[in-house]
Short mmCIF file of C-alpha atoms in Angstrom, two decimals:
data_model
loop_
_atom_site.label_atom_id
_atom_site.label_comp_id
_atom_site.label_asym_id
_atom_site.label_seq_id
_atom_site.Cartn_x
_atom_site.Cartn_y
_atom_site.Cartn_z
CA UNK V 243 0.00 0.00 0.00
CA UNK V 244 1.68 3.07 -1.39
CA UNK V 245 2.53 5.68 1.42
CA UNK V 246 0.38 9.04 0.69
CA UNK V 247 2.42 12.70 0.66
CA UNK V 248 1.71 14.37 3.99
CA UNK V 249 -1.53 16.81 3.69
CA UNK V 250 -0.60 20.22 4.02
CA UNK V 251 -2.70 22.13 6.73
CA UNK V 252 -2.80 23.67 9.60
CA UNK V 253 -0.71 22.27 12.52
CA UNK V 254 -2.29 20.40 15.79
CA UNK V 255 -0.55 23.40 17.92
CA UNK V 256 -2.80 25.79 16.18
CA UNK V 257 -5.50 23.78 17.05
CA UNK V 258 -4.39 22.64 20.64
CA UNK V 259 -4.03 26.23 20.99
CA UNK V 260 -8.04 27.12 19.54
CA UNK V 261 -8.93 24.18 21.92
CA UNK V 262 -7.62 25.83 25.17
CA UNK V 263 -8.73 28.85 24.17
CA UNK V 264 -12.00 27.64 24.24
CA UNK V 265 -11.92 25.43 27.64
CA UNK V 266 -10.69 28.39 29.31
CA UNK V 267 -13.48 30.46 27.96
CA UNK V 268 -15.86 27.69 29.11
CA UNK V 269 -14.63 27.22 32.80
CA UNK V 270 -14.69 31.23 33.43
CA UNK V 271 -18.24 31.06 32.30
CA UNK V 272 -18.43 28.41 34.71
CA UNK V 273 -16.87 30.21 37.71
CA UNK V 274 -18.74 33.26 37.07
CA UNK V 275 -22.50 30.72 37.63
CA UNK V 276 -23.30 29.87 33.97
CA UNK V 277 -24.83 26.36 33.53
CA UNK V 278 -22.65 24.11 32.01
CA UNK V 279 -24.34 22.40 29.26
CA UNK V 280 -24.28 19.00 28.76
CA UNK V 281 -23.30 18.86 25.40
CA UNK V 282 -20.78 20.32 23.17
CA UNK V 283 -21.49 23.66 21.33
CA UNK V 284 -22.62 23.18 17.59
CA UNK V 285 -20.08 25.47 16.83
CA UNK V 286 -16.40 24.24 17.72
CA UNK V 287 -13.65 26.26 15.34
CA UNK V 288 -11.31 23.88 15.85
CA UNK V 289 -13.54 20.81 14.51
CA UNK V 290 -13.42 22.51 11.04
CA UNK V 291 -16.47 20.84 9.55
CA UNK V 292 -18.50 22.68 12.15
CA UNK V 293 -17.95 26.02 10.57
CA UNK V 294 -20.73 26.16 7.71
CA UNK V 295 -22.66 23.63 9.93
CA UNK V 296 -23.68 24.94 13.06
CA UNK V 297 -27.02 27.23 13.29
CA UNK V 298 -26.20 30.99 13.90
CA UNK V 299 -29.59 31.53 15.71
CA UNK V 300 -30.45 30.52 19.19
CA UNK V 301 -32.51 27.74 18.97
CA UNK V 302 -36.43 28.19 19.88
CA UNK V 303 -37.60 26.77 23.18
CA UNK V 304 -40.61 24.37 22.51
CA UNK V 305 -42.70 22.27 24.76
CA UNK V 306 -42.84 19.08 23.87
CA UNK V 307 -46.42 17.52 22.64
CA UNK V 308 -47.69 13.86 22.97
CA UNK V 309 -45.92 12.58 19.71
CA UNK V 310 -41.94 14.02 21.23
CA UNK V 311 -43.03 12.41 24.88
CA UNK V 312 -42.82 8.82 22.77
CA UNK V 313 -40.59 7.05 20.95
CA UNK V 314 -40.59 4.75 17.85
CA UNK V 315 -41.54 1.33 19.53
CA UNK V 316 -38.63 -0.80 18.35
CA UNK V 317 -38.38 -4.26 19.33
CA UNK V 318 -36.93 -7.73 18.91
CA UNK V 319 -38.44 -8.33 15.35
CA UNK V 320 -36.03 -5.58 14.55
CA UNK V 321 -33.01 -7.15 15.69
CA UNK V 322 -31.75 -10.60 15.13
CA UNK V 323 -29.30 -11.36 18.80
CA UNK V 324 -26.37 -12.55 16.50
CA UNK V 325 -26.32 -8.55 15.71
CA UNK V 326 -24.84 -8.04 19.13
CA UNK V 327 -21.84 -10.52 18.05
CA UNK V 328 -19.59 -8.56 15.05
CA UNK V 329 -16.93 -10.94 15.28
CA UNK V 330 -19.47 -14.05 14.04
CA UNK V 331 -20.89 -11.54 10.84
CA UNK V 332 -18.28 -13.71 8.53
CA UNK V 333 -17.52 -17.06 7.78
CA UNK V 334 -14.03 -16.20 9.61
CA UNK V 335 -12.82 -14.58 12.46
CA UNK V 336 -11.92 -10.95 12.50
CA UNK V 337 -8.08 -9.69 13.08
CA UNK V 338 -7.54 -7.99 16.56
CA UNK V 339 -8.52 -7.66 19.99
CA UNK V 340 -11.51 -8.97 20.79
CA UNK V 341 -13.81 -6.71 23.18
CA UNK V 342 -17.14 -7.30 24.74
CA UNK V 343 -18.81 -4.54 25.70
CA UNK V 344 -21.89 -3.95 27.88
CA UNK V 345 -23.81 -1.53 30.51
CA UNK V 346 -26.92 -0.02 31.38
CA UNK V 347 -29.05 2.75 29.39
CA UNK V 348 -31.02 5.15 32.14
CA UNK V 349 -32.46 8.24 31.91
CA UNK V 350 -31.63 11.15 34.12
CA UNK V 351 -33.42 9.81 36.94
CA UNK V 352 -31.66 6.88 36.81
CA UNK V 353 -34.19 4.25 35.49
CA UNK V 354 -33.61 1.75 33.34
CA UNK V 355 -34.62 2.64 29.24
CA UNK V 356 -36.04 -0.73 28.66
CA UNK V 357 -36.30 -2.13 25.43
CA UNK V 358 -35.29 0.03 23.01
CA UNK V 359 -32.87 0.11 20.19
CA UNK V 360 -29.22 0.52 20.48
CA UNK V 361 -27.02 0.58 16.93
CA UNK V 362 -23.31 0.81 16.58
CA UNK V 363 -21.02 1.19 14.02
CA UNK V 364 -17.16 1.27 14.02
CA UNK V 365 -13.59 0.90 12.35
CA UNK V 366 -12.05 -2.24 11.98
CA UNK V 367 -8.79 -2.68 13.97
CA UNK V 368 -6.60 -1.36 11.61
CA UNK V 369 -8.58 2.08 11.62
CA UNK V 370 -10.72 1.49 8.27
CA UNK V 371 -14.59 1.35 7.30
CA UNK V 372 -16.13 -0.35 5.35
CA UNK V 373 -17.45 2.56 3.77
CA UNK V 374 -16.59 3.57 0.34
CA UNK V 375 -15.88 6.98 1.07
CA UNK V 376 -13.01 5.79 3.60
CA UNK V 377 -9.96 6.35 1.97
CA UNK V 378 -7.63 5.71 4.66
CA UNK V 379 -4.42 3.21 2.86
CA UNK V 380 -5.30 0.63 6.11
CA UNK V 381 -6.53 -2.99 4.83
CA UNK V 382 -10.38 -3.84 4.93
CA UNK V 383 -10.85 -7.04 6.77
CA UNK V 384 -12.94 -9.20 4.70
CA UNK V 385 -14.02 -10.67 8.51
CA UNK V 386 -15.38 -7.39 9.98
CA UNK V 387 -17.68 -4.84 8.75
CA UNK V 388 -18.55 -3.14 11.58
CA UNK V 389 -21.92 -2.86 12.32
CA UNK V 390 -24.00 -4.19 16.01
CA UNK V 391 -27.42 -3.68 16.60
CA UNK V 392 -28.93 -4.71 19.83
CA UNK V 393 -32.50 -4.42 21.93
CA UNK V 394 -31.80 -3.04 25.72
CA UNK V 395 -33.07 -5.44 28.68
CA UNK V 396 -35.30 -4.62 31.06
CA UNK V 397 -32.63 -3.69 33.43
CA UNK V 398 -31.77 -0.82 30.32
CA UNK V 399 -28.74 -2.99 29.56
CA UNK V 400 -26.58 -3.57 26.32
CA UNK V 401 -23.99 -5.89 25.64
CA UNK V 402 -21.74 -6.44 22.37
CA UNK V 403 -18.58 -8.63 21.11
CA UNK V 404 -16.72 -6.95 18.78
CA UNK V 405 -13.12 -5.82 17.68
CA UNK V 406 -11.25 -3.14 19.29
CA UNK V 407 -11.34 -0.52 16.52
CA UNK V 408 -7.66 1.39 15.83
CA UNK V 409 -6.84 5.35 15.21
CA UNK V 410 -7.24 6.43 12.28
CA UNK V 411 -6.18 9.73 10.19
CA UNK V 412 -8.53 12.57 9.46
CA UNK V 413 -8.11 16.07 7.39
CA UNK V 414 -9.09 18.29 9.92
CA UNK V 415 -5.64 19.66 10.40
CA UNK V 416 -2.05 18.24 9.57
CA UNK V 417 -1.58 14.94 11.38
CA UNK V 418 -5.03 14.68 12.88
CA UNK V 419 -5.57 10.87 13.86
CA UNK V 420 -9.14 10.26 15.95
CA UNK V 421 -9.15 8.33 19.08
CA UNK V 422 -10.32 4.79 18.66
CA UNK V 423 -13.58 5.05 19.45
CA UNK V 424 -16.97 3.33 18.29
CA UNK V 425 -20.56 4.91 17.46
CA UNK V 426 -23.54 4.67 19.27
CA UNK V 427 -26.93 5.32 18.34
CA UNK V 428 -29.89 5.46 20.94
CA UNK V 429 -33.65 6.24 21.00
CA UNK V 430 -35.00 6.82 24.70
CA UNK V 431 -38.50 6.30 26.08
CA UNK V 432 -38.86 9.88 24.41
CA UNK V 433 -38.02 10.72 21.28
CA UNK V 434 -35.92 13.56 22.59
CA UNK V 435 -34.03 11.60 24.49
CA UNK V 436 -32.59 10.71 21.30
CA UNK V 437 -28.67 10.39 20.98
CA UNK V 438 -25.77 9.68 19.08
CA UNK V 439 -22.51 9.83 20.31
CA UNK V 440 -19.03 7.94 20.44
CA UNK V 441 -17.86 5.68 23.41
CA UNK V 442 -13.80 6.17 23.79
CA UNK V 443 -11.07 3.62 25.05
CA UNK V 444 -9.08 4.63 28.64
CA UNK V 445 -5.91 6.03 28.42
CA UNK V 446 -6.03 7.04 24.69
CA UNK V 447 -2.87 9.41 24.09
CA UNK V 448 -4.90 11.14 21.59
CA UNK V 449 -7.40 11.82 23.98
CA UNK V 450 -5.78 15.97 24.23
CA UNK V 451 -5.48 16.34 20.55
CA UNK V 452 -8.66 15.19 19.47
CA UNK V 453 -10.90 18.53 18.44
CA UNK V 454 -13.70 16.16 18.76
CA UNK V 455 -13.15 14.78 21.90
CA UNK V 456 -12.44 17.91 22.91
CA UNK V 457 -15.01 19.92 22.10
CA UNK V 458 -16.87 19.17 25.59
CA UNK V 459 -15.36 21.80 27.49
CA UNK V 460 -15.84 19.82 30.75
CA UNK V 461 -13.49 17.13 31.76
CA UNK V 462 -15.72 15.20 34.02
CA UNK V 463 -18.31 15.47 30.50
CA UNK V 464 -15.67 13.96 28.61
CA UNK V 465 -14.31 11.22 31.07
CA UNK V 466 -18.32 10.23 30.75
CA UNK V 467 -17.47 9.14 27.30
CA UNK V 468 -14.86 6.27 28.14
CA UNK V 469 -15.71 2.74 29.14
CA UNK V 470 -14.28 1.24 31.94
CA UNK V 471 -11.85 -1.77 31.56
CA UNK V 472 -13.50 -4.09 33.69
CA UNK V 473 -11.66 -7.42 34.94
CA UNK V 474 -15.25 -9.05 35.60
CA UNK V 475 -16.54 -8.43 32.30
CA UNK V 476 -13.05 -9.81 30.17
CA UNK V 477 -13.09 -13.24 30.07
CA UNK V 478 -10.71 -16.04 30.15
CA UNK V 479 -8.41 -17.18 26.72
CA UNK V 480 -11.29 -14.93 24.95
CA UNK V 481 -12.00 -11.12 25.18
CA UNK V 482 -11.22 -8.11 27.31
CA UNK V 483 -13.77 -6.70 28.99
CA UNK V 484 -15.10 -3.14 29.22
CA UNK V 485 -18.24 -1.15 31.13
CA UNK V 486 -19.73 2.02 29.74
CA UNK V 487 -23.26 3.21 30.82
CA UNK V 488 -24.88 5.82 29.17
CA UNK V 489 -27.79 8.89 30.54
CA UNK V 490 -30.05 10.05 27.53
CA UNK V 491 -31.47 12.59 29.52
CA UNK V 492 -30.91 15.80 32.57
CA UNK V 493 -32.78 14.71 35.78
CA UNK V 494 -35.66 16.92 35.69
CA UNK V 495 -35.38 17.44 39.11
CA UNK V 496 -33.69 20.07 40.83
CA UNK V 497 -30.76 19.31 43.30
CA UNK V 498 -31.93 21.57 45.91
CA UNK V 499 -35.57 20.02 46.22
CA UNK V 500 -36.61 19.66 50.26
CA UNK V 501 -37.49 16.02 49.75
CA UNK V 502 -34.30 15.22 48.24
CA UNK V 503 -33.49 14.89 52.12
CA UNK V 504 -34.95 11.58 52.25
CA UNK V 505 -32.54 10.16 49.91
CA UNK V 506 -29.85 11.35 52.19
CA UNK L 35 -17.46 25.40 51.41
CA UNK L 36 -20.75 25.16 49.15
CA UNK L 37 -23.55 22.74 51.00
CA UNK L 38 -24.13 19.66 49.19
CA UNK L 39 -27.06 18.53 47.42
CA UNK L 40 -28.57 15.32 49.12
CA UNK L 41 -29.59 13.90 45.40
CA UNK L 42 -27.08 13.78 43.04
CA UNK L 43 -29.14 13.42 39.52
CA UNK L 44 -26.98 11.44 37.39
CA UNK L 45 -24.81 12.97 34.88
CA UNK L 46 -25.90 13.19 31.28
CA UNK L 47 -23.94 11.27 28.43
CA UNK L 48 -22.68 14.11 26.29
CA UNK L 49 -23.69 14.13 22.02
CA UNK L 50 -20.66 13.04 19.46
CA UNK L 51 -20.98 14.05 15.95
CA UNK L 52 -22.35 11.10 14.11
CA UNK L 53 -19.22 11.63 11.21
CA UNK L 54 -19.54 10.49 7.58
CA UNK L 55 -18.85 7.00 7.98
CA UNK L 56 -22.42 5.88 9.13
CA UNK L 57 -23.65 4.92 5.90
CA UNK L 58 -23.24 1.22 5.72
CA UNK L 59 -24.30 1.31 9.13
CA UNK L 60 -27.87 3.56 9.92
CA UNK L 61 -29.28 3.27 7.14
CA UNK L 62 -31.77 0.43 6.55
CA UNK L 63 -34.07 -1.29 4.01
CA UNK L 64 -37.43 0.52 3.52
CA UNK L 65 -36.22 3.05 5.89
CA UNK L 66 -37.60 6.17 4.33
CA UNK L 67 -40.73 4.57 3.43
CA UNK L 68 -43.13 5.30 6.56
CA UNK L 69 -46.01 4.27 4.73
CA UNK L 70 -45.86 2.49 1.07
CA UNK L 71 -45.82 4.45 -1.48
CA UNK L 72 -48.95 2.98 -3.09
CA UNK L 73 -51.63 3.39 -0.02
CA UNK L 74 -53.97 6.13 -0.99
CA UNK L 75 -52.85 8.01 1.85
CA UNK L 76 -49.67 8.12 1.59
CA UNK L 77 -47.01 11.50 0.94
CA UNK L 78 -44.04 12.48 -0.48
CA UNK L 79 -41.88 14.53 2.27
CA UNK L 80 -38.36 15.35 0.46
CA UNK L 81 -35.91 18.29 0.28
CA UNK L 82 -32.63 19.02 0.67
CA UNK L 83 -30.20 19.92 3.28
CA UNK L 84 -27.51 22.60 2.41
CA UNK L 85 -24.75 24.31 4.45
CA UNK L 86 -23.96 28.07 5.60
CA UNK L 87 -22.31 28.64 1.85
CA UNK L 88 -25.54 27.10 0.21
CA UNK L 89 -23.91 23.98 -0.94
CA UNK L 90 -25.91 20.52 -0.21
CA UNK L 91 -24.34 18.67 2.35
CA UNK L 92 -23.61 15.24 0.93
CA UNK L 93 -23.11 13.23 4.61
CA UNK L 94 -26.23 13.86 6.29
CA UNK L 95 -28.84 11.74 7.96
CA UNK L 96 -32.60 12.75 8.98
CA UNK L 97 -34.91 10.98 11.05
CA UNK L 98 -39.03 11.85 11.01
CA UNK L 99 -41.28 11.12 13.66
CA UNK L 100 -45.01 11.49 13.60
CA UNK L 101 -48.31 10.91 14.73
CA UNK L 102 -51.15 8.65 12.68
CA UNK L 103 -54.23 10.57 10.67
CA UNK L 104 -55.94 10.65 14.05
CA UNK L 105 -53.19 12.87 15.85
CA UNK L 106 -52.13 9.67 17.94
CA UNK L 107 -48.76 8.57 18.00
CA UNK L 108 -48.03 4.88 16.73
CA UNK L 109 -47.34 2.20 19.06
CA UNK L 110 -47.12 -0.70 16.96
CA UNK L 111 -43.51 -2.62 17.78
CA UNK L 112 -41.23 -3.83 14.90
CA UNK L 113 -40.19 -0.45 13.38
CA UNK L 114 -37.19 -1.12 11.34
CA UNK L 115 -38.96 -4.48 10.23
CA UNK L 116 -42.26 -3.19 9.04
CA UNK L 117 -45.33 -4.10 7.04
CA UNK L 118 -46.03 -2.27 4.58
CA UNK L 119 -49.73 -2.26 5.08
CA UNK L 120 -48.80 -0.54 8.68
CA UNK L 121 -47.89 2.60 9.62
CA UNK L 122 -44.90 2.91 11.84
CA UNK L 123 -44.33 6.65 12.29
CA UNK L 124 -40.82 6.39 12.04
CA UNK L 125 -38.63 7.07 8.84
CA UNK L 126 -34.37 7.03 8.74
CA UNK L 127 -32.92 8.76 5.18
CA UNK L 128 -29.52 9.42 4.35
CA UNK L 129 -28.86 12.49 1.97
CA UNK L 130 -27.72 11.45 -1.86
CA UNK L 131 -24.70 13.02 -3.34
CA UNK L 132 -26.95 16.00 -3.83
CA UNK L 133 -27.41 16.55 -0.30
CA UNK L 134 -31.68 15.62 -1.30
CA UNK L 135 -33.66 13.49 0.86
CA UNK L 136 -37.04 11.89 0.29
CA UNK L 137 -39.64 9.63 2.52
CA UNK L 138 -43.32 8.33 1.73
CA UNK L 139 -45.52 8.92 5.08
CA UNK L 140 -48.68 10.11 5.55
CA UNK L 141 -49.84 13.66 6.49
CA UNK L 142 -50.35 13.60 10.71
CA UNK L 143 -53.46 14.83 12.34
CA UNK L 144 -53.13 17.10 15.21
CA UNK L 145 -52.16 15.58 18.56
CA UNK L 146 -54.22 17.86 20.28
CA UNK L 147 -56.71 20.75 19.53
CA UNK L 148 -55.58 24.75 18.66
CA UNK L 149 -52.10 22.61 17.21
CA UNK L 150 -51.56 22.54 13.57
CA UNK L 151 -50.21 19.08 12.28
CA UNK L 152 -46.56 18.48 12.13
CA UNK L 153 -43.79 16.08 11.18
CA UNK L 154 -40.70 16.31 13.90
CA UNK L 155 -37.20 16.26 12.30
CA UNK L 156 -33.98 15.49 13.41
CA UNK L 157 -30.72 16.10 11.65
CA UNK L 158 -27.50 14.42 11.64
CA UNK L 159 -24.36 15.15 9.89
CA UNK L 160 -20.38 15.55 10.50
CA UNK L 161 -19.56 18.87 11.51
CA UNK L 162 -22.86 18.49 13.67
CA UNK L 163 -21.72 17.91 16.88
CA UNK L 164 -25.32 17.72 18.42
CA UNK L 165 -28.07 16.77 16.15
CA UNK L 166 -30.46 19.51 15.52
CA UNK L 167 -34.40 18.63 15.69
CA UNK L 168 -37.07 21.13 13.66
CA UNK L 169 -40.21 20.45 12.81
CA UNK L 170 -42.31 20.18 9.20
CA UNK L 171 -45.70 22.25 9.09
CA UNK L 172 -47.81 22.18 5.99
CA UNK L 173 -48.65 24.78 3.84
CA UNK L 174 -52.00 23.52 3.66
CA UNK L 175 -52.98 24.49 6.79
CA UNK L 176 -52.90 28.00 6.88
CA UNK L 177 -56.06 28.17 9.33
CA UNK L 178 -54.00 25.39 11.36
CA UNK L 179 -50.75 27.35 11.30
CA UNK L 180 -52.06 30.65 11.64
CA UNK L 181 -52.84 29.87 15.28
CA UNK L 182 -50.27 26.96 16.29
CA UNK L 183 -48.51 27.97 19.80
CA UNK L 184 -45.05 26.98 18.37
CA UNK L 185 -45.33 28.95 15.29
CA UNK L 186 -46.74 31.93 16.29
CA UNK L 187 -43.97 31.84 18.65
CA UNK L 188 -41.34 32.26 15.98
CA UNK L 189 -39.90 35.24 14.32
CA UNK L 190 -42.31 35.96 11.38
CA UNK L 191 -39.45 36.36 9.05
CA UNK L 192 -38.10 32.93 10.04
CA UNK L 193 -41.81 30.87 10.42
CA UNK L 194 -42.04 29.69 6.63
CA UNK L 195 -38.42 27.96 7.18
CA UNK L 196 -40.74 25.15 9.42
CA UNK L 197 -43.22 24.74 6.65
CA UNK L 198 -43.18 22.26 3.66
CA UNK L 199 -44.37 23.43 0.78
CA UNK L 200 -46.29 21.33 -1.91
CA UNK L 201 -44.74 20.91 -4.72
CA UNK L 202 -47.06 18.41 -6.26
CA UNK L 203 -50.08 16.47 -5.25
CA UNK L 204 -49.39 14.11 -2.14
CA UNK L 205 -45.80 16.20 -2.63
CA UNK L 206 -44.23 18.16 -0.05
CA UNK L 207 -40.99 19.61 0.04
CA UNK L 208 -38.77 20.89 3.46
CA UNK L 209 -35.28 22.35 2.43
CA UNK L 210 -32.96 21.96 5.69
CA UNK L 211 -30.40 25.19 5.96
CA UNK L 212 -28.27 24.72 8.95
CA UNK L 213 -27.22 28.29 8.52
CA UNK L 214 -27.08 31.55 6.80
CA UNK L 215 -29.71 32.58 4.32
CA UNK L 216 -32.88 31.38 5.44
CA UNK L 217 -31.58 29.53 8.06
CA UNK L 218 -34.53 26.77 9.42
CA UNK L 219 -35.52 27.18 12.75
CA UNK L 220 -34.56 24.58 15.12
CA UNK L 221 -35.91 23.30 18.29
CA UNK L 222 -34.74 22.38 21.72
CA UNK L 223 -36.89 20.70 24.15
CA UNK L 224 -37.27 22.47 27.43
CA UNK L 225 -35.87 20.23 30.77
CA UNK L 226 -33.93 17.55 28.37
CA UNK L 227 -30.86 19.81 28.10
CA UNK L 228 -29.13 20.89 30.91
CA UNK L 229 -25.89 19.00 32.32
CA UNK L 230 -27.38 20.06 36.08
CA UNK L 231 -24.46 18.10 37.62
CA UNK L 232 -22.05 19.43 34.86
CA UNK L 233 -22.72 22.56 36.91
CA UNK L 234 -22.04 20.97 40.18
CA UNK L 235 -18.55 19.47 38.79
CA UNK L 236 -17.38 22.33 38.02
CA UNK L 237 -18.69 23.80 41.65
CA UNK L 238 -16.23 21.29 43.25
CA UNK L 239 -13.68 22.06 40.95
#
């Protein structure tokens, strides 16, 4: 596989620089009582694809009505159980580390979202999808494509077996390489509770150079992106094991509520 | 030091964009066909979504949600898998090159009374690091529209960006312009977005 010329581009300290601009910015808002939002901002600078893509006008507050307090009623028709397995989707195995993968869906008061439909989608372990607009020079493994679909229990949990995905290079800037990470897809018990995000691996060294990654100003925000390594979950002459549980939703509550004191 | 709270709500998972590599992945079979396209009732919802310099954006993904003739949200289970003699509410389209989207559905009723029928959206994309949700009106339904809560909320000069226009009969089309020139109007839902122990982190920081 023929080595490609270096992109030109900006460099990652021009965009490590943007970046702690930006968390500093953040935290003073912070200190001076601003909420801190749970999310990242549409518009990140240093992600460059968020530049013509981000709304310029504050969004409108709306209520929502009976069809936004539901959700699509998914269930195990959907979703065959092998889907929860990527490393059986071929008639061999896949290369790499094998992972399995599982925790619990709840919403912001902490109860289990039951039953509803959780899809993934990832790089193989050399850092390449199986997508034909990926044109990163790192093989395709005829073994993995990448793709998990699975129905939460009634305890709101998810498990998977799949590959550890690798980095991979991007053209946001010069040298830009994503953390290994995998996609997630959920639908709540609401359909704003919907969410799509990325789960993250501990320890990633690319964790600080990742625009984003980074673009959650909050650290303890971020850190809720990476799974756990989890001794109890690996198992023996097989798979690592990792935990990652996910909250669709803000508790609706209010911290400072006088009957909180029962919980005490 | 600043008192405690006693309940510690748990802390929300934060958004990731959903990139451009989804494609093998979300979409599915039949997915932008929320009703066949030959029932009598069925619609054509399409448009397409372009960026802040106009251009269609060519790695996007939009969802639709919405309630039956009657106004009543489905409940039937088995919504990827469906039947195409149901009605499953629920439609998944990816963009083509040309940034244009399309489903079959069927026009909603009201969900309640002084509301005018609607189709929620949500929108997906790299470079969108949170999805953005909307809604589709109906030009149709000017009496409907001219007194909907949500609408008559907005910014007159903005309002038409939440309305799908026919373009044909049983057609409807709903443009999505994330920003600049006639940028739509999108939503957020009130109590669903607020990292309330984000705030408390950072108290104890």
């Amino acid at each position: 596989m023929p080595r490609p010329a270096p992109q030109p581009g900006e460099t990652q300290q021009v965009i490590s620089t943007e970046i702690a601009a930006l968390h500093r910015a953040a935290h003073d808002a912070a200190a001076s009582g601003a909420p801190v939002p749970a999310h990242p901002p549409r518009d990140f600078p240093p992600y460059r694809s968020t530049r013509l893509r981000h709304p310029t006008h504050e969004l409108v507050r709306a209520d929502p009505e009976e069809i936004e307090l539901v959700s699509p009623a998914f269930g195990h028709t959907d979703v065959a159980a092998e889907e929860a397995d990527l490393t059986i989707q071929h008639t061999g195995e896949p290369l790499g580390e094998r992972i399995i993968l599982t925790g619990r869906v709840l919403d912001g008061e902490g109860r289990p979202v039951r039953n509803q439909l959780v899809e993934i989608w990832q790089a193989n372990a050399s850092g390449r999808y199986v997508h034909k607009r990926d044109q990163h020079p790192a093989p395709l493994d005829p073994n993995f494509t990448g793709v998990g679909r699975m129905i939460t229990g009634d305890d709101g949990s998810y498990r998977l077996t799949t590959i550890k995905p690798g980095a991979y290079p991007w053209k946001n800037h010069r040298n830009a390489w994503r953390p290994a990470h995998i996609h997630f897809s959920f639908f709540g018990s609401e359909f704003t509770q919907r969410l799509i995000t990325q789960m993250y691996f501990p320890g990633d060294p690319l964790f600080a150079l990742d625009p984003i990654y980074q673009s959650i100003s909050d650290q303890g925000a971020r850190d809720r992106l990476v799974a756990t390594y989890d001794h109890d979950v690996s198992e023996p002459e097989w798979a690592l094991g990792y935990r990652w549980d996910v909250v669709l939703t803000g508790s609706k509550s209010t911290p400072m509520e006088p009957e909180d004191a029962d919980h005490a | 030091m600043p008192e405690q709270p006693t309940h510690q709500p748990l802390a929300q998972t934060p958004a990731q964009t959903v990139g451009p590599f989804f494609g093998y992945a979300l979409p599915y079979a039949g997915g932008s066909d929320v009703r066949a396209a030959w029932q009598s009732d069925a619609i054509r919802l399409h448009g397409t979504v372009f960026d802040g310099a106009g251009d269609p954006i060519p790695d996007a993904i939009v969802e639709i949600w919405g309630a039956d003739a009657a106004g009543r949200p489905p409940t039937e289970r088995g919504v990827l898998d469906r039947d195409a003699h149901g009605f499953s509410g629920f439609g998944r389209a990816a963009v083509d090159r040309g940034g244009h989207y399309a489903f079959t559905t069927i026009k909603p009723g009201a969900t309640r009374t002084g509301l005018a029928p609607y189709l929620l959206v949500t929108v997906f994309a790299r470079g969108v690091l949170h999805h953005l949700f909307t809604r589709a009106y109906f030009d149709d339904e000017a009496a409907a529209n001219g007194t909907d809560p949500l609408l008559s909320s907005v910014d007159p000069a903005r309002r038409n960006t939440l309305v799908a226009v026919s373009d044909a009969p049983g057609s409807y089309r709903f443009d999505i312009r994330l920003q600049g020139e006639g940028e739509t109007v999108f939503l957020e839902f009130a109590a669903l977005d607020f990292g309330l122990d984000g705030r408390h982190e950072e108290m104890q920081r």
